[in-house]
mmCIF file of C-alpha atoms in Angstrom:
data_model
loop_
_atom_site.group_PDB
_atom_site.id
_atom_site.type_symbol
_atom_site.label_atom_id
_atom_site.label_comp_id
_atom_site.label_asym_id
_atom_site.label_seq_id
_atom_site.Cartn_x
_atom_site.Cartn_y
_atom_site.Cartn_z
ATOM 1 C CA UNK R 1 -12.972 -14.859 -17.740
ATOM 2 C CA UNK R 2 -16.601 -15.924 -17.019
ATOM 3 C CA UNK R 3 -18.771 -12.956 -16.560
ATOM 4 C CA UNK R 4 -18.798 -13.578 -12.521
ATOM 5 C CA UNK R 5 -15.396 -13.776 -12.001
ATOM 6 C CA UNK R 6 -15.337 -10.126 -13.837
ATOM 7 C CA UNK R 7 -17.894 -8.965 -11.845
ATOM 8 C CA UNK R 8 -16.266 -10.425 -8.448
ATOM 9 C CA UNK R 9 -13.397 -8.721 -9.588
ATOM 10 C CA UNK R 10 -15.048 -5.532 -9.986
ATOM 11 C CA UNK R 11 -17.105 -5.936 -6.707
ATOM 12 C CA UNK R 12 -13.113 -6.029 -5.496
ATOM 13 C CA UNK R 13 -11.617 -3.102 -7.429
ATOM 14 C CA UNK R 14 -14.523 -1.070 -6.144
ATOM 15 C CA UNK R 15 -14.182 -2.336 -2.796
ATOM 16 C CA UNK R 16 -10.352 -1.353 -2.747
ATOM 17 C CA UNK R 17 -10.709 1.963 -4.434
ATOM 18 C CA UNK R 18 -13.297 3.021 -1.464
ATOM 19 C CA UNK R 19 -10.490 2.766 0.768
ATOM 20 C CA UNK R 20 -8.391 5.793 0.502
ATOM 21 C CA UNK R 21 -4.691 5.583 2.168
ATOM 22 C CA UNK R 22 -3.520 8.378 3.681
ATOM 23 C CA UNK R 23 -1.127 10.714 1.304
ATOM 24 C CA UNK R 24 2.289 9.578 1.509
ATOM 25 C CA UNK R 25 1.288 8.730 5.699
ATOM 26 C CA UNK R 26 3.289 12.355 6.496
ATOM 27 C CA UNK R 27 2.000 15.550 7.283
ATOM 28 C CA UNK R 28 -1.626 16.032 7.911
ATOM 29 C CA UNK R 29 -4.564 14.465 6.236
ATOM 30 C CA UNK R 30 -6.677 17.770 5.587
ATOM 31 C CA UNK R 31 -9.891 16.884 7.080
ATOM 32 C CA UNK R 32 -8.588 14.201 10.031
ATOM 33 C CA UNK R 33 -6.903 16.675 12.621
ATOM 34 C CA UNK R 34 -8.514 20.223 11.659
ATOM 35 C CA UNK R 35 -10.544 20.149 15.053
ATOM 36 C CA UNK R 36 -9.680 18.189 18.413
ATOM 37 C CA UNK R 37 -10.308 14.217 18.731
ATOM 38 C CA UNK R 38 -12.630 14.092 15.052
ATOM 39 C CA UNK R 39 -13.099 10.958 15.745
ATOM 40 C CA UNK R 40 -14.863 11.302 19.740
ATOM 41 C CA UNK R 41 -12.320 9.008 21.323
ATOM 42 C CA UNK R 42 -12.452 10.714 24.579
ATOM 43 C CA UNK R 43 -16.431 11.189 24.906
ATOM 44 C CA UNK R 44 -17.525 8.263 22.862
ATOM 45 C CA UNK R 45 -18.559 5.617 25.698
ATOM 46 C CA UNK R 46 -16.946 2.292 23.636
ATOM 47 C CA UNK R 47 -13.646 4.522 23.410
ATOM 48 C CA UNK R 48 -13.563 5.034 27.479
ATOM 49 C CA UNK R 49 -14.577 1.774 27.846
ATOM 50 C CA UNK R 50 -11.357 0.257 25.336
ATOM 51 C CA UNK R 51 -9.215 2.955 27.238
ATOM 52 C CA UNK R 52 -10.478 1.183 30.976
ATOM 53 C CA UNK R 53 -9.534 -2.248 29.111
ATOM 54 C CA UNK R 54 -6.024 -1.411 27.910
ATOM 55 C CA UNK R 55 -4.329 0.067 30.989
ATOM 56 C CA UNK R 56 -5.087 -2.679 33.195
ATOM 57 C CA UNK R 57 -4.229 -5.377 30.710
ATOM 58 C CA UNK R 58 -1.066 -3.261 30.467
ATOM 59 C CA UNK R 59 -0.542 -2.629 34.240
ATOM 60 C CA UNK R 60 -0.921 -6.613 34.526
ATOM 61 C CA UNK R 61 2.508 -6.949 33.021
ATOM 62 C CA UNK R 62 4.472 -4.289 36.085
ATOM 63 C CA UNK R 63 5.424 -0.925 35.805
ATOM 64 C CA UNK R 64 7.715 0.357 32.629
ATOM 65 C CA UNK R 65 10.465 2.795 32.239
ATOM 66 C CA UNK R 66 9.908 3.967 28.908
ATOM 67 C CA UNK R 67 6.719 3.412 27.448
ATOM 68 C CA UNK R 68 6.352 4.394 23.286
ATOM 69 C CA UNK R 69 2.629 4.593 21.737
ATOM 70 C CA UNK R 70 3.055 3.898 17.855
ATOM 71 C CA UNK R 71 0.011 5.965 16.069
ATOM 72 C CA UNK R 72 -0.846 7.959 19.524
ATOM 73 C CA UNK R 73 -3.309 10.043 18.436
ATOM 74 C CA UNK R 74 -3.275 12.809 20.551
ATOM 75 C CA UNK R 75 -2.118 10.990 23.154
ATOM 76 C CA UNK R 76 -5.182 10.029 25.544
ATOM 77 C CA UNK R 77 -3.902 6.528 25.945
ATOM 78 C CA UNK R 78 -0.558 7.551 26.000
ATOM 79 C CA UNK R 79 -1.211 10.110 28.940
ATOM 80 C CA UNK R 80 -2.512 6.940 31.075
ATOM 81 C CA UNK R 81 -0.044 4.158 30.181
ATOM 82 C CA UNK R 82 1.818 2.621 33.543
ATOM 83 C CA UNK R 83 5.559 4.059 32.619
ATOM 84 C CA UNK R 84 8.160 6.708 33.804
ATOM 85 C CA UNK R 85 8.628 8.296 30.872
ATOM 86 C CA UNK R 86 6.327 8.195 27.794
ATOM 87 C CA UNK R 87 6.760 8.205 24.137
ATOM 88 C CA UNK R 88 4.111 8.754 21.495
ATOM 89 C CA UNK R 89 4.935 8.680 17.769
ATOM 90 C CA UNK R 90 2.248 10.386 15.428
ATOM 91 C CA UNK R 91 2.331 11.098 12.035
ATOM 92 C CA UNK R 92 0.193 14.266 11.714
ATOM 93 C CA UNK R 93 2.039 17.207 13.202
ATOM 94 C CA UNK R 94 -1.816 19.038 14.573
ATOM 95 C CA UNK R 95 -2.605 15.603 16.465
ATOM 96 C CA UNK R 96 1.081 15.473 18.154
ATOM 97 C CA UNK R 97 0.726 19.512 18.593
ATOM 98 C CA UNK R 98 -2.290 18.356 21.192
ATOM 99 C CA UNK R 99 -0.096 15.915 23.195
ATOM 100 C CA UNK R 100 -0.338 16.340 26.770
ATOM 101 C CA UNK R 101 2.645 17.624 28.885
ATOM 102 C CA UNK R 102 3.535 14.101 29.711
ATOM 103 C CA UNK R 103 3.700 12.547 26.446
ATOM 104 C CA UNK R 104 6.864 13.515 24.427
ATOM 105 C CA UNK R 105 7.121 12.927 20.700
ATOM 106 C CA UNK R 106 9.227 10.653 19.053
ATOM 107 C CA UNK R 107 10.415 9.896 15.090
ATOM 108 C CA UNK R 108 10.680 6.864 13.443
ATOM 109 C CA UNK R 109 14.674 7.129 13.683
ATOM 110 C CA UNK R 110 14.052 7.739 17.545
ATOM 111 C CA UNK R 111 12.571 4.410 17.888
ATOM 112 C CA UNK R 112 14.964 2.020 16.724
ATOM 113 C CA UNK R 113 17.037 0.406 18.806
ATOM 114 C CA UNK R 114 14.467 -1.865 21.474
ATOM 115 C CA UNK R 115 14.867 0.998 24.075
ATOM 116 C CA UNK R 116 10.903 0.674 25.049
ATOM 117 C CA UNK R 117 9.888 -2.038 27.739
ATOM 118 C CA UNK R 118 6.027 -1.211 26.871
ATOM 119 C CA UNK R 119 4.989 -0.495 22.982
ATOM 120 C CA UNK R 120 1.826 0.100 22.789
ATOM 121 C CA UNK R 121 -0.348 0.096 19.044
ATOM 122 C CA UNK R 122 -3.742 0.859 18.912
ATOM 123 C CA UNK R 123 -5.988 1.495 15.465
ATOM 124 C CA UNK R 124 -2.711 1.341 13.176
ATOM 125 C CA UNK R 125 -2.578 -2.189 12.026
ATOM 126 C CA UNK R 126 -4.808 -1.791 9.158
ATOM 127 C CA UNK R 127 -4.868 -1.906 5.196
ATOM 128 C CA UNK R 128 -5.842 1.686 5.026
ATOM 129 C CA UNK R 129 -2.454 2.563 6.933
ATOM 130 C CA UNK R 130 0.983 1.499 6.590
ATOM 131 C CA UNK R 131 0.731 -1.681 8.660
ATOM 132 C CA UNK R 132 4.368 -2.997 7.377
ATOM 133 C CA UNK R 133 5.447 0.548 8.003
ATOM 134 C CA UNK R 134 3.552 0.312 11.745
ATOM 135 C CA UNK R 135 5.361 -3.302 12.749
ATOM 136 C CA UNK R 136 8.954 -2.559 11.893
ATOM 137 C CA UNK R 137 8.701 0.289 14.335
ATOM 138 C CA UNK R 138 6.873 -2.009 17.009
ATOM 139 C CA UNK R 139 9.512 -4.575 16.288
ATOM 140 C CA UNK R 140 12.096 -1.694 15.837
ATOM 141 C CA UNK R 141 11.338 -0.326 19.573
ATOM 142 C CA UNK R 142 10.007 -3.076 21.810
ATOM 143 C CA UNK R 143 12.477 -4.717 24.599
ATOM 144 C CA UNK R 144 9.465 -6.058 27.043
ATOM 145 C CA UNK R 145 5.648 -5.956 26.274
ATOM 146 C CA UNK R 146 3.800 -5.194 22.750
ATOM 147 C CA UNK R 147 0.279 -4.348 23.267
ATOM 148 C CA UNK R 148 -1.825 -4.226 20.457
ATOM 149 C CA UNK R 149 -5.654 -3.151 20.064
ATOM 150 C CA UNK R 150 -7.285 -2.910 16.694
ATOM 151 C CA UNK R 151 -10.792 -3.432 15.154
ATOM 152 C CA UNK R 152 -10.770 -7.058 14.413
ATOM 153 C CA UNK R 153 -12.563 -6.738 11.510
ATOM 154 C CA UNK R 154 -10.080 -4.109 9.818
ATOM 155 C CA UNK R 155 -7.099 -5.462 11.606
ATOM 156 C CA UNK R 156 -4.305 -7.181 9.010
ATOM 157 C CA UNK R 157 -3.776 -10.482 10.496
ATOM 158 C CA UNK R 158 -0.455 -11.079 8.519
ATOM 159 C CA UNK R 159 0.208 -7.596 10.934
ATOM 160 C CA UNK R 160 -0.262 -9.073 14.585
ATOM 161 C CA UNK R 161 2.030 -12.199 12.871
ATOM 162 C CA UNK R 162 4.377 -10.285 12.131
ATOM 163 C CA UNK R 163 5.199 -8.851 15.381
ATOM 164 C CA UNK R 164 8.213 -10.783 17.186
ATOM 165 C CA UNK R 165 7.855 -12.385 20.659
ATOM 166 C CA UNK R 166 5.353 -14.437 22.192
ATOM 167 C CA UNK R 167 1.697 -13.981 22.547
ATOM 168 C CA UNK R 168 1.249 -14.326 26.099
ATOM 169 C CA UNK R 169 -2.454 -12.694 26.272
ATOM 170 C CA UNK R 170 -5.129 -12.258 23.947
ATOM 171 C CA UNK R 171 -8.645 -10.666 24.449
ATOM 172 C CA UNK R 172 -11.776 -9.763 22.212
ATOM 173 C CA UNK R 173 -14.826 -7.518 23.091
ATOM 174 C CA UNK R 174 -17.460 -5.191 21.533
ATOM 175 C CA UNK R 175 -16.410 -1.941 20.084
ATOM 176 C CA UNK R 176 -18.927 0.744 18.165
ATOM 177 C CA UNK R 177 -20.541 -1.534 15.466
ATOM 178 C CA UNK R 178 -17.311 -3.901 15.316
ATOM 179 C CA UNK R 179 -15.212 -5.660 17.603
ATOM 180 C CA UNK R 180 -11.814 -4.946 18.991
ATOM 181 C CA UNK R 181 -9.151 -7.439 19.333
ATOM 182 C CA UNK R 182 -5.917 -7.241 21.925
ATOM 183 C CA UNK R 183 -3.037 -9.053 22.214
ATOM 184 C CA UNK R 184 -0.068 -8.662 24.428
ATOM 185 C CA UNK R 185 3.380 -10.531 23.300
ATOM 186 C CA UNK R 186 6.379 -10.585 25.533
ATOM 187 C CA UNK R 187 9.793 -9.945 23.153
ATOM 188 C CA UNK R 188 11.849 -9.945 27.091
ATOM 189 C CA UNK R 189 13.440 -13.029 26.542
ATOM 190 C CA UNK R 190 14.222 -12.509 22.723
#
């Protein structure tokens, strides 16, 4: 190979290693959950702000029965999202521990099945996570509305293609230093 290509190639390899996957995605990440919200979700004013966008692009679509949040954090959108009963499914067992009262936690083998009429998937759709892993469960669970929210810049788009149903809204808008992109498909008349 010329020596650019091996450089490009190196550029690459460094690139990739920087990103550091979370081990095994079960279990908790030592550093991630160790204190409450590490990463300012719920003071940081582009967080409120994404929060103030989702629910009323979610409310557009009616009320649901059973609402599921895949990769819920510790459930401050999930708290909020227009259902009678909701669902939040979290990998690390200290940010599920800080669920509120109204959010109850769900396994993967809990989701399957399409028995939620609102899915909701914010942050998860990215290389650093396992964004094959993250869509089978959206697909998995979904009977009505698939919201998802990600950082456009880190968001896999063979993810958002993957999920089924039709894209029926789609919105883009500032977020930190990046820019968040949301899309709502409908998988009701699947």
């Amino acid at each position: 190979r010329s020596g650019k290509a091996r450089r490009n190639s190196t550029a690459q390899r460094t690139r990739l290693a920087e990103i550091r996957p979370i081990p095994a995605m079960t279990g908790d990440p030592p550093v991630f959950f160790d204190k409450p919200d590490p990463w300012g979700y719920q003071t940081h004013p582009d967080d409120i702000r994404r929060k103030e966008i989702i629910l009323p692009i979610a409310r557009m679509f009616g009320r649901f029965d059973a609402a599921l949040d895949v990769g819920a954090h510790e459930g401050w959108i999930s708290m909020d999202l227009p259902a009678d009963t909701v669902y939040g499914y979290e990998l690390s067992d200290l940010a599920a521990a800080r669920f509120p009262a109204i959010v109850q936690r769900v396994s993967a083998d809990d989701i399957r099945g399409g028995k939620f009429d609102l899915v909701v998937a914010t942050g998860v759709l990215y290389n650093h996570y396992d964004w094959r892993g993250m869509v089978d469960l959206i697909n998995a669970g979904a009977s009505g509305i698939i919201l998802t929210c990600n950082i456009k810049q880190w968001e896999v788009p063979a993810a958002w293609l993957g999920i089924r149903g039709k894209q029926v809204f789609q919105a883009q808008f500032p977020y930190r230093e990046w820019d968040q992109q949301l899309r709502v498909f409908d998988v009701s008349h699947q």
